Each structure stands twice: as C-alpha cells, then as structure tokens.
CSV table of C-alpha atoms and ligand atoms in Angstrom, one decimal:
chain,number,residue,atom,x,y,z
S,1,UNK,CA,112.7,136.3,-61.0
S,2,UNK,CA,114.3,133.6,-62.7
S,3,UNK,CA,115.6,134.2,-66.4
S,4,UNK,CA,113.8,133.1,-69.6
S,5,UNK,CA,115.3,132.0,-73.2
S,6,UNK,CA,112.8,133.6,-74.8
S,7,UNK,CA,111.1,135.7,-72.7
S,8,UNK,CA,111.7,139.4,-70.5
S,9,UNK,CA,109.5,139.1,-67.3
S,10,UNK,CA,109.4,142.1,-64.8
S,11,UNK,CA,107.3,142.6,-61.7
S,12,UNK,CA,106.3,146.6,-61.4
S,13,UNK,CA,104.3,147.0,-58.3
S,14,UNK,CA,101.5,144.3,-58.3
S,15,UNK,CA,101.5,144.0,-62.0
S,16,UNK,CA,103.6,141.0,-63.6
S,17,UNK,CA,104.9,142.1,-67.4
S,18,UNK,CA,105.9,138.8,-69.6
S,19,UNK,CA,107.6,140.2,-73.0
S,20,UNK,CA,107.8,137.9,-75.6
S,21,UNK,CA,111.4,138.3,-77.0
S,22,UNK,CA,112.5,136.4,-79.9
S,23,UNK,CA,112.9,139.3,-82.0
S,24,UNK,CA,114.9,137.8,-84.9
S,25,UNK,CA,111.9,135.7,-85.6
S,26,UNK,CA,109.4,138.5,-84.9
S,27,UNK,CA,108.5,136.5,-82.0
S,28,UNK,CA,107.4,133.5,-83.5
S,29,UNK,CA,105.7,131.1,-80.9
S,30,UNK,CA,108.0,128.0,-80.4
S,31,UNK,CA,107.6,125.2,-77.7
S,32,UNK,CA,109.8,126.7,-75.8
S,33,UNK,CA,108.1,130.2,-75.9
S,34,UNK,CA,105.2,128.8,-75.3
S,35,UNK,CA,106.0,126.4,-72.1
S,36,UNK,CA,107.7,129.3,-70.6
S,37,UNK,CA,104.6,131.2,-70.8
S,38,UNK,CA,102.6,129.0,-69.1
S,39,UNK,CA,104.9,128.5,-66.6
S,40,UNK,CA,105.4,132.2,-65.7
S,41,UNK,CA,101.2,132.6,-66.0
S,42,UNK,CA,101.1,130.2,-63.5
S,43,UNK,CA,103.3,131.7,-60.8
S,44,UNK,CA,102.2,134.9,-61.8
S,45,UNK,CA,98.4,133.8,-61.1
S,46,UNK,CA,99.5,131.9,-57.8
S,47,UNK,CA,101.2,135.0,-56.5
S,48,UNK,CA,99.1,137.2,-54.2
S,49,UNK,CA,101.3,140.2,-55.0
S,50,UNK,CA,100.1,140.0,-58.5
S,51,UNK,CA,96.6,141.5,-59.3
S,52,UNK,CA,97.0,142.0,-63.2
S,53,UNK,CA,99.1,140.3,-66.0
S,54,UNK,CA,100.7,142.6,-69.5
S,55,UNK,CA,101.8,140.2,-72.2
S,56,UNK,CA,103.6,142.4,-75.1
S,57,UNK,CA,106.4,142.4,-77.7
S,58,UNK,CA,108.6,144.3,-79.7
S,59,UNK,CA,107.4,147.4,-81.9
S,60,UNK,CA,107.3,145.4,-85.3
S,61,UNK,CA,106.4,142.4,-83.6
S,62,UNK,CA,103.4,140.8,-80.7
S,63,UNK,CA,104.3,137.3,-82.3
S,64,UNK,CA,103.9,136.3,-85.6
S,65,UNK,CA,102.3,133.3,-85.3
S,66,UNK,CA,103.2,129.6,-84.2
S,67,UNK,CA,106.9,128.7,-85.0
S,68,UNK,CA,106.8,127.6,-89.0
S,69,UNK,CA,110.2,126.2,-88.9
S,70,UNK,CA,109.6,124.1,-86.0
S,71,UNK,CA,105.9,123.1,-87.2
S,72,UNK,CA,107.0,122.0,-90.9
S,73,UNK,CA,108.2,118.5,-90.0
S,74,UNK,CA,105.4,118.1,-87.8
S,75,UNK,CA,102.8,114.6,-88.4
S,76,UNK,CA,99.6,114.3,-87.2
S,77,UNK,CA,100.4,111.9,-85.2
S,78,UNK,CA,102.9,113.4,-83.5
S,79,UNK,CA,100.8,116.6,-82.9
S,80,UNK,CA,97.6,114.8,-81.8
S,81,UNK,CA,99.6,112.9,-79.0
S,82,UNK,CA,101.7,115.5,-77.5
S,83,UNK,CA,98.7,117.4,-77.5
S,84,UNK,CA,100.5,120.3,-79.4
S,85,UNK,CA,98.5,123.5,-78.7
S,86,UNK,CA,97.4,122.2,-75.5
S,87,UNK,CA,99.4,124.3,-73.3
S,88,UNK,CA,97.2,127.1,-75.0
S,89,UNK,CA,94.1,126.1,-72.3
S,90,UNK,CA,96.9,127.4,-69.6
S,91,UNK,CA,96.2,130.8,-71.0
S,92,UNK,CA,93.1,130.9,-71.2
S,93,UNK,CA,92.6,129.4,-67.9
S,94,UNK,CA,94.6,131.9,-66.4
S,95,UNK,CA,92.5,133.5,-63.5
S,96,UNK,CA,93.6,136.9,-63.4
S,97,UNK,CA,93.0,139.2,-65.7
S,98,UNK,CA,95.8,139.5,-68.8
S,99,UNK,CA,96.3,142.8,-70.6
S,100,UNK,CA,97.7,141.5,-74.7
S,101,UNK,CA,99.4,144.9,-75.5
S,102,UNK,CA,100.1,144.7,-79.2
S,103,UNK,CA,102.1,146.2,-81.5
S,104,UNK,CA,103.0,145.3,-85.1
S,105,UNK,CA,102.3,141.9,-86.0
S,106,UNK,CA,100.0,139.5,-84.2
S,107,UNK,CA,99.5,137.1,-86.7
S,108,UNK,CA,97.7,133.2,-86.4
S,109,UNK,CA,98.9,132.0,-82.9
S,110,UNK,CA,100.1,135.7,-82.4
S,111,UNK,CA,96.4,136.9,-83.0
S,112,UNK,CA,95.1,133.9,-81.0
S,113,UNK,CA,97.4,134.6,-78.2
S,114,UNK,CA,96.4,138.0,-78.2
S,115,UNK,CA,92.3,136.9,-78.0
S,116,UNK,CA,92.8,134.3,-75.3
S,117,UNK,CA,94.0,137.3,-72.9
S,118,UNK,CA,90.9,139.4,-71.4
S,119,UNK,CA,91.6,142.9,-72.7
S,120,UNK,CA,93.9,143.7,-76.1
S,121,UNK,CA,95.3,147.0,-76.4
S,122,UNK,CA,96.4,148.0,-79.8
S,123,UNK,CA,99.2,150.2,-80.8
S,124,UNK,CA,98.4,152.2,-83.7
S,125,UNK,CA,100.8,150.2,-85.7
S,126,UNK,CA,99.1,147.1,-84.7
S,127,UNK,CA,98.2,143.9,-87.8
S,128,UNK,CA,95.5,141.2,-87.1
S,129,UNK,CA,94.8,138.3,-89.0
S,130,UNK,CA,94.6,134.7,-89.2
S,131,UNK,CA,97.2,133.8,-92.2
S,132,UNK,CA,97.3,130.3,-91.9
S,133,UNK,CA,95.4,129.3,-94.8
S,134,UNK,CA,98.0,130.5,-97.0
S,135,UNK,CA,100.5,127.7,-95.4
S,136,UNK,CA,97.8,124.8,-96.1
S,137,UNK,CA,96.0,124.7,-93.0
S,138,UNK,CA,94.3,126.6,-90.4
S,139,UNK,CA,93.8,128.7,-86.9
S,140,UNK,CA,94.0,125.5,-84.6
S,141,UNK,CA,94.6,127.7,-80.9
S,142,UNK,CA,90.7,129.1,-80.8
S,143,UNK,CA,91.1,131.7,-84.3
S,144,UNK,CA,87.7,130.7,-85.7
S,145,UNK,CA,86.0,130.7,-82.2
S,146,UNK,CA,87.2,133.4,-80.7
S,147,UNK,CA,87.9,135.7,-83.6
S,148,UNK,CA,84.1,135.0,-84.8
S,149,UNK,CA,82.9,136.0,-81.1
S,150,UNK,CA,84.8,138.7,-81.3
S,151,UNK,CA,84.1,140.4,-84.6
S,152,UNK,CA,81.1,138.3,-86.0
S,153,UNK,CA,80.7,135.5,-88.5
S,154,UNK,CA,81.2,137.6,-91.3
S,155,UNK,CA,84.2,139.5,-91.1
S,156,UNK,CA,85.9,136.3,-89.4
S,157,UNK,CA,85.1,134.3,-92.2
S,158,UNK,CA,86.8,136.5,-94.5
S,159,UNK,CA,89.8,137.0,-92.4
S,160,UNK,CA,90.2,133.4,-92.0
S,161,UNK,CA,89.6,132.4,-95.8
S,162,UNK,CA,91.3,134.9,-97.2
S,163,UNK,CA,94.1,135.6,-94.4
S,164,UNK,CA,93.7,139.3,-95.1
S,165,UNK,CA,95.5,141.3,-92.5
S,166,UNK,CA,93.0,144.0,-90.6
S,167,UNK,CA,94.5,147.3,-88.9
S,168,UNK,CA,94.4,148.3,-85.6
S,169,UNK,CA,91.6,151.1,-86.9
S,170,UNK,CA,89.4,147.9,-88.3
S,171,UNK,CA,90.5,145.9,-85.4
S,172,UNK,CA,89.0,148.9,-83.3
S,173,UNK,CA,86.3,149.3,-85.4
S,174,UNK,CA,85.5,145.4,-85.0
S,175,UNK,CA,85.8,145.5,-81.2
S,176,UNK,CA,88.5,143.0,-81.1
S,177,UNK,CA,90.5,145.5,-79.4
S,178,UNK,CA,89.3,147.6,-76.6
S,179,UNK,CA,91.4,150.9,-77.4
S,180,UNK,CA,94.2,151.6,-79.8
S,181,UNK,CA,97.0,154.3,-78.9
S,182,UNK,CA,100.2,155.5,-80.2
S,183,UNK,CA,102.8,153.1,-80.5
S,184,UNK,CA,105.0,155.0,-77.9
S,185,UNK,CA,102.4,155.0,-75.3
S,186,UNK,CA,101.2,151.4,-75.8
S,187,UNK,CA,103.3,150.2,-72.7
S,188,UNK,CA,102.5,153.1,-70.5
S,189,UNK,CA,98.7,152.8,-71.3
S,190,UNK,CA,99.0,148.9,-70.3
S,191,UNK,CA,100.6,149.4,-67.5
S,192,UNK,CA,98.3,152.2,-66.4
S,193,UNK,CA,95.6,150.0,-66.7
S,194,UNK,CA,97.1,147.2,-65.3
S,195,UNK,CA,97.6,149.3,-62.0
S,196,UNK,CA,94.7,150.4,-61.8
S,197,UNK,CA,93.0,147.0,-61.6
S,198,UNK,CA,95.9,145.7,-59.7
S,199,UNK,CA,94.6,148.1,-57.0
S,200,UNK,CA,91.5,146.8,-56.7
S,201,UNK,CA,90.8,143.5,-54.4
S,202,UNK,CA,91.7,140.8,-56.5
S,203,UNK,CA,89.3,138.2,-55.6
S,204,UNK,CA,86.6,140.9,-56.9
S,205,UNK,CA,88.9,141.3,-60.1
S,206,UNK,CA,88.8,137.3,-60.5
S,207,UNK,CA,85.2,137.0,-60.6
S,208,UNK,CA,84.2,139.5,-62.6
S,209,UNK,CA,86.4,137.8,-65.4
S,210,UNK,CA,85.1,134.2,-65.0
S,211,UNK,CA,81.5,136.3,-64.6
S,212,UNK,CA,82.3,137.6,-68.3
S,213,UNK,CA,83.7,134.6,-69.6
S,214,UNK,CA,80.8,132.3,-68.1
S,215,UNK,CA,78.8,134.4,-70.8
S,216,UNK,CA,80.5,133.0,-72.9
S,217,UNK,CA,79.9,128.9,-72.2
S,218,UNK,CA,76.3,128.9,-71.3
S,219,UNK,CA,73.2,130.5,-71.7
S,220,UNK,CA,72.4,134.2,-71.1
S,221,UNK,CA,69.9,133.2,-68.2
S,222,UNK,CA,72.5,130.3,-66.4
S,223,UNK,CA,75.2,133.3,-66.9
S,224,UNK,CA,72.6,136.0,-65.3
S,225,UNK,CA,72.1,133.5,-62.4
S,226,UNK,CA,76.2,132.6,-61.9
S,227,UNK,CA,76.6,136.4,-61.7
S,228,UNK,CA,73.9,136.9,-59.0
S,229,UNK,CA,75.2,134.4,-57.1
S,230,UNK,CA,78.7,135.6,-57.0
S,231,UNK,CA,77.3,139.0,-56.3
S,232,UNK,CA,75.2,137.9,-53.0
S,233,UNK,CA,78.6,136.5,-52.2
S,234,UNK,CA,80.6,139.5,-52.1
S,235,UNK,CA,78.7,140.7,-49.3
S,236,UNK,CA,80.4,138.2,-47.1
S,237,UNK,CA,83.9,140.2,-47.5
S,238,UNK,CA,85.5,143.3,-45.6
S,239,UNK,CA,86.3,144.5,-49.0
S,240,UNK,CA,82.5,145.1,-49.4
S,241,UNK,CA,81.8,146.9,-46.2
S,242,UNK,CA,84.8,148.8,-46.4
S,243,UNK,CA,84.4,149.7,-49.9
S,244,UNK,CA,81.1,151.1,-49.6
S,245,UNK,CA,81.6,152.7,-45.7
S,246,UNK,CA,84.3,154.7,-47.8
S,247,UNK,CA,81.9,156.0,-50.1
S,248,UNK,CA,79.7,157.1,-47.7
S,249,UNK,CA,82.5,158.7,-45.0
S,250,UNK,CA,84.0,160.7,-48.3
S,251,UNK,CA,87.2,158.7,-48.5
S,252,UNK,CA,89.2,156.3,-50.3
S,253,UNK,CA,88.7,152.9,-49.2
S,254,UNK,CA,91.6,151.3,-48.0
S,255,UNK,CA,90.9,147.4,-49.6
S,256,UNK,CA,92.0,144.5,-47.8
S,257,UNK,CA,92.6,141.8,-50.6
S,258,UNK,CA,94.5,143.5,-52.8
R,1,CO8,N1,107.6,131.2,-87.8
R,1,CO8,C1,108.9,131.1,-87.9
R,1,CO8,N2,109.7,132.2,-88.3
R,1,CO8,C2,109.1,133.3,-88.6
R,1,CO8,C3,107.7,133.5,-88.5
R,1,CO8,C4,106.9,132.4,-88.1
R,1,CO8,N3,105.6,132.4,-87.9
R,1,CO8,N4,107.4,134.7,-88.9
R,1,CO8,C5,108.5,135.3,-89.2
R,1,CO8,N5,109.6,134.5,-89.0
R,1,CO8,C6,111.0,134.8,-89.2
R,1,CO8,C7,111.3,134.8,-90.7
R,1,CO8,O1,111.5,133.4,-91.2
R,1,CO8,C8,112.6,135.6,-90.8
R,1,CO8,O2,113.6,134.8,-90.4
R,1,CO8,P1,115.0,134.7,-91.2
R,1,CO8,O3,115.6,136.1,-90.9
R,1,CO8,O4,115.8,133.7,-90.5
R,1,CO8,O5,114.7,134.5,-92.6
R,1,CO8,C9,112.3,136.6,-89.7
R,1,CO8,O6,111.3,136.1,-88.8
R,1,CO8,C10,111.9,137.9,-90.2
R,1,CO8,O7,110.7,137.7,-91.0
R,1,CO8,P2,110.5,138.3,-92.5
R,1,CO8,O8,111.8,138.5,-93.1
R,1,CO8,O9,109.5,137.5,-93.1
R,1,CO8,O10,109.9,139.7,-92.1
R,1,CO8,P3,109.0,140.7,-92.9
R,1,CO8,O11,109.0,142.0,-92.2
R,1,CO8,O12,109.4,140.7,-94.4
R,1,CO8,O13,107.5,140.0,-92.9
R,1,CO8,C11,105.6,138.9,-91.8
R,1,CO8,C12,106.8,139.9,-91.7
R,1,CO8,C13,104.6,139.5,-92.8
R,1,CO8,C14,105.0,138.8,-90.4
R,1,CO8,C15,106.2,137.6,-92.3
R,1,CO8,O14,107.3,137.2,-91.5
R,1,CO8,C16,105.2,136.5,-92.2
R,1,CO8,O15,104.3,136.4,-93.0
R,1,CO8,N6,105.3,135.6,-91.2
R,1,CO8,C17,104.5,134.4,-91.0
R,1,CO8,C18,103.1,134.8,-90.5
R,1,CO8,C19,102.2,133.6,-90.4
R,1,CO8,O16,101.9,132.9,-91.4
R,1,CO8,N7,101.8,133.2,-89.2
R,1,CO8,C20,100.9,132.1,-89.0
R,1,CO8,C21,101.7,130.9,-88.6
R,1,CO8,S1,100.8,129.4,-88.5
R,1,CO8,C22,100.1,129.5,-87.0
R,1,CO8,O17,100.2,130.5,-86.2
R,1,CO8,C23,99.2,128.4,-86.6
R,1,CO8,C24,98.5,128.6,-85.3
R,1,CO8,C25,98.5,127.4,-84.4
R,1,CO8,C26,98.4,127.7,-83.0
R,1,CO8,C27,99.6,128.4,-82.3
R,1,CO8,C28,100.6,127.5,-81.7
R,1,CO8,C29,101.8,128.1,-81.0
C-alpha cells in the first residue's frame, strides 16, 4: 500500500486497518486527513480481499474533532461551495462494514466520525462529546442526527448544548458504543471482530448493513419489506446452500464469497 501523510494503513488478512496519525494534534481532522480517508475507504470497499474495515488512533487520541486551526479563517461562502464536510457522505456510504475503535478523545468530528462507522468499540479510557458549541457553532458532520438516534433526544440535547464530555461507561450505558474494553486490548478486540466478519461471505455482510441502515431512512414496514426481499434473494447463492448443507453434514462450511 501506498504511504499516507497523515495516516497508518495496514492490510491483516482480509481486514483493512486505517490509523489516524496526526498525533501532535491529537488527530485533529484536516482536509487532508479527511480526503485520504475517503480515498483509502474507497479502495478498501472495492477490494474483494477486504471483508471488514478498523478505523482507530492513538491511546489519548481517536480524533479530536475537525481541524480548528484550519477551520478559523473559514467563510461561509467558502465552506458552502467547496461543499466542506461533504467528503463525510464517503464514509457513511461506505459498503462494508467499519469497526471505529476508540480510545481517548473522540470529540465533534472525532465523535461524528466515530458514529458514521457501523460498530464503535470503546476503550475504557474512551471521551464522547459534541464540544462545538463552546467554539461558536455546532456538530455540522451528522452530531445531532446521529448522536440523537443513537442515545435519544434527551441526553443528545444536553451533550450538544452543553458540550459535556460522556465516558466510555455512559457511552456504554447509552448504547452509542457496542462494548468497551481495556485500553490495551482495544486493537486486539477490533481486530478479532473484524476477522471474524471478514470470514463471513461478504456480499451477506454488505446487506445486512444497508438492511440496518435502511431502518434508519424509511419506515419500519418499507424496512421490514427491503429485508424480506434481500433475504428471498440469498437463496439464489452457493453461499446459502453450502452454509446450511454444513450445518446439517456436522461441518464448517467452507464459503465461497468471502
Ligand atoms: N484542531 C486543531 N488542533 C487541535 C485540536 C483540534 N480540534 N484539538 C487539539 N489540537 C491540538 C492543540 O492545539 C495542541 O496543539 P499545540 O501543541 O500546537 O498547541 C495539541 O493538539 C494538543 O492539544 P492540547 O494541548 O489542547 O491537549 P490537552 O490534553 O490539554 O486537551 C483536548 C485535549 C481536551 C481534546 C483539547 O485539545 C480540546 O479541547 N480540543 C478541541 C476539541 C474540540 O473542540 N473539538 C471540536 C472541533 S469542531 C468540530 O469538530 C466541528 C465538526 C465539523 C465536522 C467535522 C469536519 C472534519
């Protein structure tokens, strides 16, 4: 793989690893950053070797939110026609699953990184919050949307207008994060389960997350009804027949798609 300014990315087995790594400014999301993300998303999620995606940083740091420095000079004008935060759809558009493994800060655009990736996993050491009030303006990369789907209108709201900082306990507690674990295990749990779906055929993987996040766009009965659908489908594939012949013979199946 090619070399990134500001980011580590590593291929182990069929799981692609992008570490953010601007650790001087706690990983502070600048264009750059940013565009090289995408970038690596996208061949990652072209790749057929790749069945799962980790995104992580540093120990102190996920990403501390959108670069300050480089915002500060910023005019409307400017951000409403270079269509600043755009590039954040790429993420969120990604079609294979992303694993955000987060330790220390993940802070505005760090926090809203972190939620436009399918599953987070939170060190212990792990700090949410949506600060950007305190700089005289707000989450713009989906922090009141998805943060409020997340944890509720309630305890959103008062993250947001208040930018308190919530733990990885609370975080846990407010199912914005699927587990937490010990900061030295955070990069062996993500990769574990990584692998694990990885291993499994990844056209099945791919519609199970756009099942989910269907949910999430439509009503429950349209979103019912896409699911069906996609599941009648599946029994067009080897993957099916072989999957469940396994389970019947005693055996592991041996997937073809994957
Ligand atoms: N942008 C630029 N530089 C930063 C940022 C940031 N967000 N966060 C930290 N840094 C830099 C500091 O300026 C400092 O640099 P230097 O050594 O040159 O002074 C270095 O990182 C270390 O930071 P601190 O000395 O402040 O470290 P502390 O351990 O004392 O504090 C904190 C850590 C609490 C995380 C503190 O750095 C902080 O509050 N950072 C800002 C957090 C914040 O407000 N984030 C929200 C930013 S706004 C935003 O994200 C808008 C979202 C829009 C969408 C996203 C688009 C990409």
């Amino acid at each position: 793989t090619k070399e990134y300014a500001t980011l580590i990315v590593t291929r182990e087995g069929k799981v692609g690893v992008i570490t953010l790594n601007r650790p001087k400014a706690l990983n502070a999301l600048n264009s750059q950053l940013v565009g090289e993300l995408c970038e690596v998303l996208n061949i990652f999620d072209k790749d057929p070797e790749i069945g799962c995606i980790v995104i992580t940083g540093g120990e102190k740091s996920f990403a501390a939110g959108a670069d300050i420095k480089e915002m500060q000079s910023k005019t409307s004008v400017e951000a409403y026609s270079t269509a600043f935060l755009a590039p954040y759809d790429t993420i969120a558009a990604t079609r294979k699953p992303i694993i955000a493994a987060v330790a220390g800060y993940a802070l505005g655009g760090g926090c809203e990184l972190a939620m436009s990736c399918d599953i987070i996993l939170a060190a212990e050491n792990a700090v949410f919050g949506q600060p950007e009030i305190n700089l005289g303006i707000m989450p713009g990369a989906g922090g009141t949307q998805r943060l409020t789907r997340a944890v509720g209108k309630a305890k959103a709201m008062e993250l947001c207008l208040t930018g308190r900082q919530m733990r990885a306990d609370e975080a846990e507690r407010s199912n914005l994060v699927s587990r937490v674990v010990p900061v030295e295990s955070l990069h062996d749990e993500a990769m574990k389960a990584a692998t694990k779906i990885a291993d499994f055929p990844v056209h099945v993987v791919m519609m199970i997350k756009e099942s989910i996040n269907r949910g999430f766009v439509t009503t429950l009965s349209e979103g019912v009804r896409f699911e069906r659908n996609q599941f009648y489908s599946l029994f067009a594939t080897e993957d099916q027949k072989e999957g469940m012949a396994a389970f019947i013979e005693k055996r592991k199946p041996q997937f073809k798609n994957r």
